[in-house]
Each structure stands twice: as structure tokens, then as C-alpha cells.
mmCIF file with all atom_site columns, C-alpha atoms in Angstrom:
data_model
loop_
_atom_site.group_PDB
_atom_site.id
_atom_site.type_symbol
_atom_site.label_atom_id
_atom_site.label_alt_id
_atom_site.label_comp_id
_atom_site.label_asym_id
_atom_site.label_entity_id
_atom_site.label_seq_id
_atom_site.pdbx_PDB_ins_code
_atom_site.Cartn_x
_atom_site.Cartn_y
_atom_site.Cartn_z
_atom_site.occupancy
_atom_site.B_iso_or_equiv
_atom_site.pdbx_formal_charge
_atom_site.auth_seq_id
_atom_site.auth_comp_id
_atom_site.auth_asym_id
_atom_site.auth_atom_id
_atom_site.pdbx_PDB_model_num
ATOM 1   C CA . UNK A 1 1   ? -12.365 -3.247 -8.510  1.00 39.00 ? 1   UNK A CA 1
ATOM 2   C CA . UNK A 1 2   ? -15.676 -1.393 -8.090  1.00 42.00 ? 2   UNK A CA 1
ATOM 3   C CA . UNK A 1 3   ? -16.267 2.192  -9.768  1.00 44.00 ? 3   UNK A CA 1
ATOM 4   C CA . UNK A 1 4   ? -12.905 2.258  -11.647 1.00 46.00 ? 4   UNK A CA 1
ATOM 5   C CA . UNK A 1 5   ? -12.034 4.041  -14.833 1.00 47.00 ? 5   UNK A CA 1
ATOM 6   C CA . UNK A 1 6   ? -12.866 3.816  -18.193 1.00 46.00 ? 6   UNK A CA 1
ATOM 7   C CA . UNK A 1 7   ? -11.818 0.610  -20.073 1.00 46.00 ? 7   UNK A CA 1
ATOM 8   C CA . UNK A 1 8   ? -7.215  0.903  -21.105 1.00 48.00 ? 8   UNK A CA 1
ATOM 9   C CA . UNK A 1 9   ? -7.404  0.414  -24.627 1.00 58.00 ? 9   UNK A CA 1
ATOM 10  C CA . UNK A 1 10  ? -3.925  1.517  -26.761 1.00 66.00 ? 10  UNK A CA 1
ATOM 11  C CA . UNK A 1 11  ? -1.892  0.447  -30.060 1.00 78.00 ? 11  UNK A CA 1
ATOM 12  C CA . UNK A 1 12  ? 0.895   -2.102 -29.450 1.00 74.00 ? 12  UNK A CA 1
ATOM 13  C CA . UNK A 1 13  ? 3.879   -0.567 -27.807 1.00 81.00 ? 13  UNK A CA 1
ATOM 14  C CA . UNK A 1 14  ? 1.018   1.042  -25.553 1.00 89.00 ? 14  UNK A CA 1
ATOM 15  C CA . UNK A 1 15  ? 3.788   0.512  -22.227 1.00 90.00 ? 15  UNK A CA 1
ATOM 16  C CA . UNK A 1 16  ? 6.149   2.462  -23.678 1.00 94.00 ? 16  UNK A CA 1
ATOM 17  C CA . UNK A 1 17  ? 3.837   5.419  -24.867 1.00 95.00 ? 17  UNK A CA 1
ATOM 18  C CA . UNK A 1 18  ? 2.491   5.780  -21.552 1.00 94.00 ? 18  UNK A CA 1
ATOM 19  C CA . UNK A 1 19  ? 5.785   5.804  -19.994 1.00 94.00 ? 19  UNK A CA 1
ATOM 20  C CA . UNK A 1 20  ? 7.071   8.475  -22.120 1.00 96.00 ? 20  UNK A CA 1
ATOM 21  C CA . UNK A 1 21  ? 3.909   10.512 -21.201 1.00 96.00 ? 21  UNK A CA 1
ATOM 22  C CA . UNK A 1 22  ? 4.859   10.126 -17.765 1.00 94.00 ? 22  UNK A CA 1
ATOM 23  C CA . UNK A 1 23  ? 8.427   10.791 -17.729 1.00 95.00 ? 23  UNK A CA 1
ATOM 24  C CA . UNK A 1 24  ? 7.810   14.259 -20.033 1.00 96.00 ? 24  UNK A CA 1
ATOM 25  C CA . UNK A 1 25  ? 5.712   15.219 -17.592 1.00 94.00 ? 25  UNK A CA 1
ATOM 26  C CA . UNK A 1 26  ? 8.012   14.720 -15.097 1.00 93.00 ? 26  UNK A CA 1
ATOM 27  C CA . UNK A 1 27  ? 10.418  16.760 -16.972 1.00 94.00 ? 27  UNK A CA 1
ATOM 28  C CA . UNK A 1 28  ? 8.441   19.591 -18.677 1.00 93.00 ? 28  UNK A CA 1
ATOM 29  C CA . UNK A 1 29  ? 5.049   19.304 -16.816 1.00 91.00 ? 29  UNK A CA 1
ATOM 30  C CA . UNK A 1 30  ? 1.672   19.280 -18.866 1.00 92.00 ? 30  UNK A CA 1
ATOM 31  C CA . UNK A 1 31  ? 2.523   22.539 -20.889 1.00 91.00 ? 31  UNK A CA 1
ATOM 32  C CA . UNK A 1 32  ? 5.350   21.705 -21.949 1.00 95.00 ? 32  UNK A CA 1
ATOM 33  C CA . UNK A 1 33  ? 4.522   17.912 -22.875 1.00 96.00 ? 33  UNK A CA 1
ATOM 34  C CA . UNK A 1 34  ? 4.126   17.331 -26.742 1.00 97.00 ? 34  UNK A CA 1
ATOM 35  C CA . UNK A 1 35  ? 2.686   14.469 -28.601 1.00 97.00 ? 35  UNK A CA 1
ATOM 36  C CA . UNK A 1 36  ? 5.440   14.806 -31.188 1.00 96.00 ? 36  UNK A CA 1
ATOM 37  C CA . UNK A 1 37  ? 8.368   14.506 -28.150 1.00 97.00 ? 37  UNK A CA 1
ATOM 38  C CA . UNK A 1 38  ? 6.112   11.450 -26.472 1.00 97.00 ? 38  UNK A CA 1
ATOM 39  C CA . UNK A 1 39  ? 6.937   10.069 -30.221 1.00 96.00 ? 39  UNK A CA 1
ATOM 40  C CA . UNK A 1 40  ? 10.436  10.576 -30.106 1.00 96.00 ? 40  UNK A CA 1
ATOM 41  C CA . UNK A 1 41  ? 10.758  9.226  -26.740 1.00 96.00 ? 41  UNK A CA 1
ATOM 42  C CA . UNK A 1 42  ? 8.531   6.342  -27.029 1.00 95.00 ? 42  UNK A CA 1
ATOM 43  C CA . UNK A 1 43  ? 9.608   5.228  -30.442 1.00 94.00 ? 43  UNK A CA 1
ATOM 44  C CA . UNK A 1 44  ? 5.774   4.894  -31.535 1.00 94.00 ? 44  UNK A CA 1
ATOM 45  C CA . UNK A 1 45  ? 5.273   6.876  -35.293 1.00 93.00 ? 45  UNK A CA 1
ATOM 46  C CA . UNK A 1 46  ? 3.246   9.975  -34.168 1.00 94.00 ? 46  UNK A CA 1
ATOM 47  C CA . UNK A 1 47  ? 0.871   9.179  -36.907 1.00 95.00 ? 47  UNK A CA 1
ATOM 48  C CA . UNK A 1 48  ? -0.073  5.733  -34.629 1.00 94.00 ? 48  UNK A CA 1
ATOM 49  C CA . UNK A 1 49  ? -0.631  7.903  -31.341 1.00 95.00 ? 49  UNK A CA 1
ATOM 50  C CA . UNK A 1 50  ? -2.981  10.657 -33.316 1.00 95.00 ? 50  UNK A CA 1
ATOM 51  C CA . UNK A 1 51  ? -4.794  7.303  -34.862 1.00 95.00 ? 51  UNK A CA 1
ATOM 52  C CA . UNK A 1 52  ? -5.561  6.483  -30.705 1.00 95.00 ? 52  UNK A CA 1
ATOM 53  C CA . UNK A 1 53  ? -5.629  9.931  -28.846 1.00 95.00 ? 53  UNK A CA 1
ATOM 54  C CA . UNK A 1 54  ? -6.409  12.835 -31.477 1.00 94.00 ? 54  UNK A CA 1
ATOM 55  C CA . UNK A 1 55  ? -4.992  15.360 -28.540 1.00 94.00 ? 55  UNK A CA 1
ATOM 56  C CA . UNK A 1 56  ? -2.712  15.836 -25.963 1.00 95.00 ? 56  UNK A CA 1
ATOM 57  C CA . UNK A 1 57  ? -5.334  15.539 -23.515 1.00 94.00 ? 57  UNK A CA 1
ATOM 58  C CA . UNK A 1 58  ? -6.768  12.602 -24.677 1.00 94.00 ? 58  UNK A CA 1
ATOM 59  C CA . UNK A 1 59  ? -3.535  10.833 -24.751 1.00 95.00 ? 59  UNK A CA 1
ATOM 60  C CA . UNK A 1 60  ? -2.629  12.001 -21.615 1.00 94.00 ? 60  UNK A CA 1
ATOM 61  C CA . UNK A 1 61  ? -5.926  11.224 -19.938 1.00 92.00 ? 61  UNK A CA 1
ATOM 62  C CA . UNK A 1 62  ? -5.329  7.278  -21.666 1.00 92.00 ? 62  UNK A CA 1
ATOM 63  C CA . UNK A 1 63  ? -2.143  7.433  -19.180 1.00 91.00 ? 63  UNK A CA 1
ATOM 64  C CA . UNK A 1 64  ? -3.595  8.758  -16.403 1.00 88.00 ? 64  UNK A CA 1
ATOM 65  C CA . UNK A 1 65  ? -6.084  5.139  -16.902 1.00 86.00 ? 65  UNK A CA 1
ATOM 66  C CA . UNK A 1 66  ? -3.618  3.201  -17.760 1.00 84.00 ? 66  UNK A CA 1
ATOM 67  C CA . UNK A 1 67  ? -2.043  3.973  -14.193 1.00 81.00 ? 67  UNK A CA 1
ATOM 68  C CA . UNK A 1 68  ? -5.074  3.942  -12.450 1.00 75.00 ? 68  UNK A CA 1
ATOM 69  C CA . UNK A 1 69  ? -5.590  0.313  -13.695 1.00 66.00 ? 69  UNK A CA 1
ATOM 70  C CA . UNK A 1 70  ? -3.189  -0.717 -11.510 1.00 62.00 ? 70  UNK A CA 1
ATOM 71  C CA . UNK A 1 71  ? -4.068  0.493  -8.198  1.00 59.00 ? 71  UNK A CA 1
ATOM 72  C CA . UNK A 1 72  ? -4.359  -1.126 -5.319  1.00 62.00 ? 72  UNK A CA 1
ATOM 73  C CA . UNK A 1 73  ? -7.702  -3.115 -4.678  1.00 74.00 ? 73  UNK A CA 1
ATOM 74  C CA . UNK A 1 74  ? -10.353 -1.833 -2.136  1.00 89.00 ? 74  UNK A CA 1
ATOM 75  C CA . UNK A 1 75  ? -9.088  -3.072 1.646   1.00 93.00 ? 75  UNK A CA 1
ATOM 76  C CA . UNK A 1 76  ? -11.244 -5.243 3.010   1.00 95.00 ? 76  UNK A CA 1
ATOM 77  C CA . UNK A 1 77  ? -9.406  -5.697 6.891   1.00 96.00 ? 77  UNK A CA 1
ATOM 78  C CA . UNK A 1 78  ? -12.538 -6.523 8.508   1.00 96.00 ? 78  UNK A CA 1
ATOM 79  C CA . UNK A 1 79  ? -13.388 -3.024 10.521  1.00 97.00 ? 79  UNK A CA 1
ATOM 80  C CA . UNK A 1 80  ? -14.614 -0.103 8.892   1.00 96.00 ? 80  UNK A CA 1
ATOM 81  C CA . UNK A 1 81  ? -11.563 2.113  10.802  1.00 97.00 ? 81  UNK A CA 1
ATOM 82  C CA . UNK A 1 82  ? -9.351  -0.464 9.278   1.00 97.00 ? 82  UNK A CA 1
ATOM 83  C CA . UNK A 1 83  ? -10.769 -0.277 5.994   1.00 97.00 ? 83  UNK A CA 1
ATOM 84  C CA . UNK A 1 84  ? -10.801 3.607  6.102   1.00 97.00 ? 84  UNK A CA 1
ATOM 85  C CA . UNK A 1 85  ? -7.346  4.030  6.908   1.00 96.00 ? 85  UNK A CA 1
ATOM 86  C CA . UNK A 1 86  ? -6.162  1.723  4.482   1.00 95.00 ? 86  UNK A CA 1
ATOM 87  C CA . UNK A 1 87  ? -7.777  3.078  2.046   1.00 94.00 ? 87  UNK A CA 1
ATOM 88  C CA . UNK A 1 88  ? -6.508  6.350  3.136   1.00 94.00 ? 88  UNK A CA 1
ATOM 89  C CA . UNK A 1 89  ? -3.212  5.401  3.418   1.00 93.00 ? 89  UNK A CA 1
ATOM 90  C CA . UNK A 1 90  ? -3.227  4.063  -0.284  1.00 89.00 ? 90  UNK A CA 1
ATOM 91  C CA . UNK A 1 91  ? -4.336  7.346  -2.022  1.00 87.00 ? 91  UNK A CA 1
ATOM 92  C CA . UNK A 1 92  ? -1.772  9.209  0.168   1.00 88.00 ? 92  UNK A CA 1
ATOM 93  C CA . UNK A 1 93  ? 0.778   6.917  -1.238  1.00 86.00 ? 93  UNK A CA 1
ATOM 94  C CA . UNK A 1 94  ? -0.295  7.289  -4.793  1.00 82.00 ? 94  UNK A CA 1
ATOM 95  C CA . UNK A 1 95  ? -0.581  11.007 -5.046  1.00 82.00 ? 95  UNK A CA 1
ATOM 96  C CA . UNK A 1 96  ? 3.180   10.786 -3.486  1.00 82.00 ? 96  UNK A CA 1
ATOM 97  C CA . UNK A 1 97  ? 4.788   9.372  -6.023  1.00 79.00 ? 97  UNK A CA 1
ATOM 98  C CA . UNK A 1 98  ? 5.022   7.920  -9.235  1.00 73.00 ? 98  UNK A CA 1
ATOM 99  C CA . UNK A 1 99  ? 1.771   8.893  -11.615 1.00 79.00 ? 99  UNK A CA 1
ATOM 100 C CA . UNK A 1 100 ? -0.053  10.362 -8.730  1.00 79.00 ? 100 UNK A CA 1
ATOM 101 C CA . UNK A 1 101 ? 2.485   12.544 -7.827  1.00 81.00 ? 101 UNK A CA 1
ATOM 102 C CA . UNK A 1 102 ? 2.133   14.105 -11.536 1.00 85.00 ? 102 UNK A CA 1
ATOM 103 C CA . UNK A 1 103 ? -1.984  14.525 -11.182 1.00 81.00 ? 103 UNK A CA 1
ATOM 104 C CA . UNK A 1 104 ? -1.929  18.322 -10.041 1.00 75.00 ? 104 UNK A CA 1
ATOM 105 C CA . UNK A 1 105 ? -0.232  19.400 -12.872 1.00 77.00 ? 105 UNK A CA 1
ATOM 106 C CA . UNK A 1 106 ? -2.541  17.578 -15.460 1.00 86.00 ? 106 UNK A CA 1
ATOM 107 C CA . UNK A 1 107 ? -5.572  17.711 -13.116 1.00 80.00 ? 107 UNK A CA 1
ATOM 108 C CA . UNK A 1 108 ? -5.276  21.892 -13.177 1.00 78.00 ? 108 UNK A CA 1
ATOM 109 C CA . UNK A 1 109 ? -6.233  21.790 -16.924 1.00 84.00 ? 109 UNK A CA 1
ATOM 110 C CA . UNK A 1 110 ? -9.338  21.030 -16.149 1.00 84.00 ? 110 UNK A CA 1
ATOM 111 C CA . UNK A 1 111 ? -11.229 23.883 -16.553 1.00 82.00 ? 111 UNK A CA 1
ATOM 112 C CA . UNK A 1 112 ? -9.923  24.216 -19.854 1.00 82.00 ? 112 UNK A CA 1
ATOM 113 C CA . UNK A 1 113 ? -10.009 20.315 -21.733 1.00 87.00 ? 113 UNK A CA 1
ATOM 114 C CA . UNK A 1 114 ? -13.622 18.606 -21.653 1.00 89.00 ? 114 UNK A CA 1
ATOM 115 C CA . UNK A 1 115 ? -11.239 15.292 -21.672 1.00 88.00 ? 115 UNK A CA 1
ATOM 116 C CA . UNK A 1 116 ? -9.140  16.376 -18.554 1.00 89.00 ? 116 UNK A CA 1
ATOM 117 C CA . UNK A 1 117 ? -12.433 16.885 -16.838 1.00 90.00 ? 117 UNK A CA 1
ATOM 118 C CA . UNK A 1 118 ? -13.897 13.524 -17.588 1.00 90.00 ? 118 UNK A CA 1
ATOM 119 C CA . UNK A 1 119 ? -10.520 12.030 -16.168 1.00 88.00 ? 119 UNK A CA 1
ATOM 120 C CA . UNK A 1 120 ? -11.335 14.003 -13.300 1.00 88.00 ? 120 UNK A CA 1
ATOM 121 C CA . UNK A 1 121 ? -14.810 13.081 -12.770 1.00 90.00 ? 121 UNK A CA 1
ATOM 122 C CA . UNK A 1 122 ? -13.840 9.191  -13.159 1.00 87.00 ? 122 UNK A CA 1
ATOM 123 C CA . UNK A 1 123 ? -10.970 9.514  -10.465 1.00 85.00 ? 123 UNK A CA 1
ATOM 124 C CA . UNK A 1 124 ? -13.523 11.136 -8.151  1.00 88.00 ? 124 UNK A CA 1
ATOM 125 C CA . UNK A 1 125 ? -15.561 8.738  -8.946  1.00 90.00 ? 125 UNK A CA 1
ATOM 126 C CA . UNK A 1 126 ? -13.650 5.531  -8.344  1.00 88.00 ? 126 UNK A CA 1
ATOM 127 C CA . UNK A 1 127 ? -12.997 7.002  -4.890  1.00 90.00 ? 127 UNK A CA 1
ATOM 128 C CA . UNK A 1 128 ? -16.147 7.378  -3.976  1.00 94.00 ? 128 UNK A CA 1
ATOM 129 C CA . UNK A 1 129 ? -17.111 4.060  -5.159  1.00 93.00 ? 129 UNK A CA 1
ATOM 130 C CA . UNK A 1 130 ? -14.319 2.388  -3.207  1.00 93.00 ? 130 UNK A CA 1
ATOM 131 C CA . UNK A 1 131 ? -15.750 4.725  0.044   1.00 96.00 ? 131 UNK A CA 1
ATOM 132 C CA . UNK A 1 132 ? -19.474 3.417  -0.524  1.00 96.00 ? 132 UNK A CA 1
ATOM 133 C CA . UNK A 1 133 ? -18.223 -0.218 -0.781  1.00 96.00 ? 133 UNK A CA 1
ATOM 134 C CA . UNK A 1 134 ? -16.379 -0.012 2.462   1.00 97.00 ? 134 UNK A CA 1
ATOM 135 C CA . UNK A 1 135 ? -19.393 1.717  4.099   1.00 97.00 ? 135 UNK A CA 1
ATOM 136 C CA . UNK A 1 136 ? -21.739 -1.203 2.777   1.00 96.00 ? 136 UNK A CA 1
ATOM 137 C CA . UNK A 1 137 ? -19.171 -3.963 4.286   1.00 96.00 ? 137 UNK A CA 1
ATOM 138 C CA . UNK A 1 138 ? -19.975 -1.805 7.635   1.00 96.00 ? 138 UNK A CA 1
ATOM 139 C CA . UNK A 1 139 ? -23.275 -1.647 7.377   1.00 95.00 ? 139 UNK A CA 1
ATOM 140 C CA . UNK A 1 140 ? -23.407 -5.775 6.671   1.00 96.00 ? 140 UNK A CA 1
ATOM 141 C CA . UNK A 1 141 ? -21.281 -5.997 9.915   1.00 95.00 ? 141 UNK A CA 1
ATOM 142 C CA . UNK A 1 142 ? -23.007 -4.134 12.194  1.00 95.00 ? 142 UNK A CA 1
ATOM 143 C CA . UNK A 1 143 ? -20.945 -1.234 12.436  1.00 95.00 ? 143 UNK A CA 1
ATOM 144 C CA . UNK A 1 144 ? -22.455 1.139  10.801  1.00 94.00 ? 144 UNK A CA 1
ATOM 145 C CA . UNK A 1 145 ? -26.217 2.154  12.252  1.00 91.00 ? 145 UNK A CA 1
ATOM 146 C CA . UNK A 1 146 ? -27.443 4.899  10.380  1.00 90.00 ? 146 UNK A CA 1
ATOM 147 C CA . UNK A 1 147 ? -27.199 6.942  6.917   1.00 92.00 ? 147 UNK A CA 1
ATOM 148 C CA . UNK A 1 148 ? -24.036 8.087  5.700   1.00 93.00 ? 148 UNK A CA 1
ATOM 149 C CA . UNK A 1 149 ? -23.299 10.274 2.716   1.00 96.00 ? 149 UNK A CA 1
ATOM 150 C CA . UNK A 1 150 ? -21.063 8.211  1.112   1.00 96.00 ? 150 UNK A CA 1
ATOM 151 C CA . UNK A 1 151 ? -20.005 11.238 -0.954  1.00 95.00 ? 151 UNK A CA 1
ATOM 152 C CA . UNK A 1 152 ? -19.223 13.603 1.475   1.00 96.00 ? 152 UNK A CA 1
ATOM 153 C CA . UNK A 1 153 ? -17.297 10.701 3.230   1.00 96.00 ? 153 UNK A CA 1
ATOM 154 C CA . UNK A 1 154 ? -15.453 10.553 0.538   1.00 95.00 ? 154 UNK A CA 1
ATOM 155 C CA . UNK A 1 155 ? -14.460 13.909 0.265   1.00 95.00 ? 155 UNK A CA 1
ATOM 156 C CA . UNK A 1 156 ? -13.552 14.057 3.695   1.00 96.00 ? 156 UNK A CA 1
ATOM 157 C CA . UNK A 1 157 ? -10.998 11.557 3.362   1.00 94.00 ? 157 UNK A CA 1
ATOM 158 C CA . UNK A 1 158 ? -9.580  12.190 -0.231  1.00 91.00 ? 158 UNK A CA 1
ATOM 159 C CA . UNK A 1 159 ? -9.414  16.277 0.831   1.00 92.00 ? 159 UNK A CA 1
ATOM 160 C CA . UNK A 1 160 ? -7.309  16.742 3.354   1.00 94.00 ? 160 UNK A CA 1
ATOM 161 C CA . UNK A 1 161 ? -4.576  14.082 0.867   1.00 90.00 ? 161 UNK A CA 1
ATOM 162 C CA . UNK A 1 162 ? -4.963  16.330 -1.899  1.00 86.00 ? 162 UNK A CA 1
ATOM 163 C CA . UNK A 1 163 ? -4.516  19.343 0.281   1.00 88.00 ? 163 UNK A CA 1
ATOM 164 C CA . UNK A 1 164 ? -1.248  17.718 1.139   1.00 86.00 ? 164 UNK A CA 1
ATOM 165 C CA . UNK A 1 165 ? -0.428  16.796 -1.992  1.00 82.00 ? 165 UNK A CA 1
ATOM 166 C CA . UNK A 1 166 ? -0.954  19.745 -4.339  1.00 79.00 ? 166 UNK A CA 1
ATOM 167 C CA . UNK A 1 167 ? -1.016  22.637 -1.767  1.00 83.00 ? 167 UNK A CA 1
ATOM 168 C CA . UNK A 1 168 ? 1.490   22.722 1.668   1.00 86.00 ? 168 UNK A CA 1
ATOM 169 C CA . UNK A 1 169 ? 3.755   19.178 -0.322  1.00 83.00 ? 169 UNK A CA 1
ATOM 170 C CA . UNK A 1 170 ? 3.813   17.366 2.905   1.00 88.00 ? 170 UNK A CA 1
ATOM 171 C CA . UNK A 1 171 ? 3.484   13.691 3.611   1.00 87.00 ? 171 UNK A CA 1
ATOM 172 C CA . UNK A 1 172 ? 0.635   12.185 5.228   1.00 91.00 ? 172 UNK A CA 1
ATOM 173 C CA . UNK A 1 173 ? 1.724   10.255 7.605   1.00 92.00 ? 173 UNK A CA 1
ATOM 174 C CA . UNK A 1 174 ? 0.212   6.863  8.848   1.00 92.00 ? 174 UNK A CA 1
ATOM 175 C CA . UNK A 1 175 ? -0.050  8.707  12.413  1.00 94.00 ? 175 UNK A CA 1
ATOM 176 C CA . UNK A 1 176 ? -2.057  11.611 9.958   1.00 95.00 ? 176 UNK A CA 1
ATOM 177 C CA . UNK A 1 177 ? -4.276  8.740  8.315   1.00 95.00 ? 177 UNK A CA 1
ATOM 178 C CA . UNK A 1 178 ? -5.199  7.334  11.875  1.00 95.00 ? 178 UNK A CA 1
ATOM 179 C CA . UNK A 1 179 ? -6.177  10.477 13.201  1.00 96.00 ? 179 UNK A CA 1
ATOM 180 C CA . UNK A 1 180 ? -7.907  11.686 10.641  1.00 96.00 ? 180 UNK A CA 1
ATOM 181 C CA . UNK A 1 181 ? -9.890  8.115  10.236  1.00 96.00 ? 181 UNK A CA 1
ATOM 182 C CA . UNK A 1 182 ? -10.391 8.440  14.009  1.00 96.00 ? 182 UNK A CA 1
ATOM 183 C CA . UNK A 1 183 ? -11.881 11.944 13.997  1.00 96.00 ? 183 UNK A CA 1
ATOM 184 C CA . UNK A 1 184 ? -14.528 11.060 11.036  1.00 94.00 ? 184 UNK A CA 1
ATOM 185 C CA . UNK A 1 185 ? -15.777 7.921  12.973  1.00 94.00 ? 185 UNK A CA 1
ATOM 186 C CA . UNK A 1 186 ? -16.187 10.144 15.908  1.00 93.00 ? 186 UNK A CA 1
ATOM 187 C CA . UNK A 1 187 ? -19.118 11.256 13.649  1.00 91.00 ? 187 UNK A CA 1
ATOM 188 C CA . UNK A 1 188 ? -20.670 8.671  12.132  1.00 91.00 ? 188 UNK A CA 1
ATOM 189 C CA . UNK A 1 189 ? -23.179 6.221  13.123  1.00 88.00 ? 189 UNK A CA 1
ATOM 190 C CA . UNK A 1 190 ? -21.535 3.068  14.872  1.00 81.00 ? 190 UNK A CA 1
ATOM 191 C CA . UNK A 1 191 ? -23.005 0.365  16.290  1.00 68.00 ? 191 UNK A CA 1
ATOM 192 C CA . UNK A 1 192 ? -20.986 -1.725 17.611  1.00 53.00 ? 192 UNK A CA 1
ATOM 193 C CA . UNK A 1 193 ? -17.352 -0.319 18.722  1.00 47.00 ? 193 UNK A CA 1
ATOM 194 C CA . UNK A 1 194 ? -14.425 0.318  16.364  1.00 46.00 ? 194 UNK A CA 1
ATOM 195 C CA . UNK A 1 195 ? -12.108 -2.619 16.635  1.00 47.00 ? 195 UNK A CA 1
ATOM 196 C CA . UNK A 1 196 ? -8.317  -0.559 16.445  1.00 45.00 ? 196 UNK A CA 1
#
């Protein structure tokens, strides 16, 4: 996978650590999420996890890469609107549920953890390298026939999911994804036509 996070590195037991992390902050949300409960709840000696992650943040941020590890790979469907709504489609589905679902809560820290903001600049990051690899496929087909901020592409599609997400909590539909994919390609570009 192009562009993704840092290196998962962790003590033995690592699974279990990082599932703890998750389900406290399913249960008492980033404030309320202690090293010395994920301890308790993991079974891991808390002197271990401050040997790995010497902060909440840090140790949380190792979870947030842990799960990222296993997202799905880049599409590759053989159009650039197929590609782009997959794509779409996949980062809809993982800020609806399961670690995803628990980003706004950690990502809202932010501001206020240097670590927090790294994890944020390496999720933006990945998605924008997963964009720019699509948009090279396009350009290598054909489909794509001038420059394209790959960046602001990205943002395009990754905004109106975490608008969904974090702000009005509705679903984006696959009918949502299409459209939206639709209405971008409307601007770019194109060479030869979108295949649907």
C-alpha cells in the first residue's frame, strides 16, 4: 500500500493492548481513556505499555496505526470513476464503524498533542497518496488529459465523508459515493469517456 502510516511496532500481547484502547474509547471516549485502565483491561503490566508509548497519545496514536495497517488496498477496477468510488466507498465504510468510527473523538485532540497531530497528518496523508496513485493509473490509461491537484482531489472526496461522519452522523450511501464521484469528474480533465 502506497503512502501508509508509520511502521506497527508493539510489545508482545500488542493485539490485546490495542483492543483495549479501542473498546475504552468506545466506552469513555479519549478523555476519559487511561493508560492504567487499558492495563487492567488488556492484562499487559502498565510498566510494559509506558516502556512502548510514554503517553496516552502516543499509545493511542500506535492504535490508531495498528488499525490503519489493515485497510483495504488501493482499488484498482480499471476506470478512474471506478477507482474513485471505490475508494470512496471504503473510507465511508471505515469512518462508520469499528476504529474509524472512534477517529473524531481522538482526531479533536489535535490541536492540543504534537503526537495526535502527526497521526493526523499521516492519515491525510495516506489518502492523498492512495488519490494520486489512482490519478496516475488514469493518466497511464488515457483518461485523464490534463493537471490535477491531487491534493485538492483528495480533499474533495475525503470531505464531504468526514462531514458525514463527525458532523450531521449520516451514512454515505453508495448512491452518495456515485454522485459525488460523478460530479468531481464533471470537472476534471478526461480524455477518453468514463466507463460506468
Amino acid at each position: 500500500m502506497t503512502g501508509g502510516p508509520a511502521a506497527v511496532r508493539g510489545p508482545r500481547g500488542a493485539g490485546a493492548i490495542h483492543a483495549a484502547v479501542l473498546d475504552l474509547l468506545e466506552t469513555e471516549g479519549y478523555a476519559g481513556l487511561t493508560v492504567e485502565g487499558v492495563a487492567r483491561r488488556s492484562g499487559v503490566n502498565k510498566t510494559t505499555l509506558y516502556r512502548w508509548w510514554p503517553s496516552k497519545p502516543s499509545l493511542v496514536a500506535a492504535t490508531f496505526r495498528h488499525a490503519i495497517a489493515r485497510d483495504l488496498p488501493v482499488p484498482d477496477t480499471g476506470t478512474l470513476r471506478g477507482d474513485l468510488t471505490a475508494l470512496l466507498r471504503s473510507k465511508a465504510a471505515f469512518f462508520a464503524d469499528g476504529p474509524g468510527r472512534l477517529a473524531a473523538d481522538v482526531l479533536a485532540h489535535t490541536g492540543a498533542d504534537a503526537e495526535l497531530g502527526r497521526l493526523a497528518d499521516e492519515l491525510l496523508g495516506q489518502h492523498c497518496a492512495h488519490v494520486t496513485e489512482l490519478t496516475g493509473r488514469a493518466r497511464a490509461r488515457g483518461e485523464l488529459t490534463g493537471p490535477v491537484d491531487d491534493a485538492l482531489l483528495a480533499d474533495l472526496l475525503l470531505g464531504p465523508v468526514w462531514l458525514r461522519a463527525v458532523v450531521t452522523h449520516r451514512p454515505l450511501t453508495p448512491a452518495d459515493a456515485d454522485a459525488l464521484v460523478d460530479t468531481l469528474l464533471a470537472g476534471l480533465p478526461t480524455g477518453r469517456g468514463q466507463q460506468r
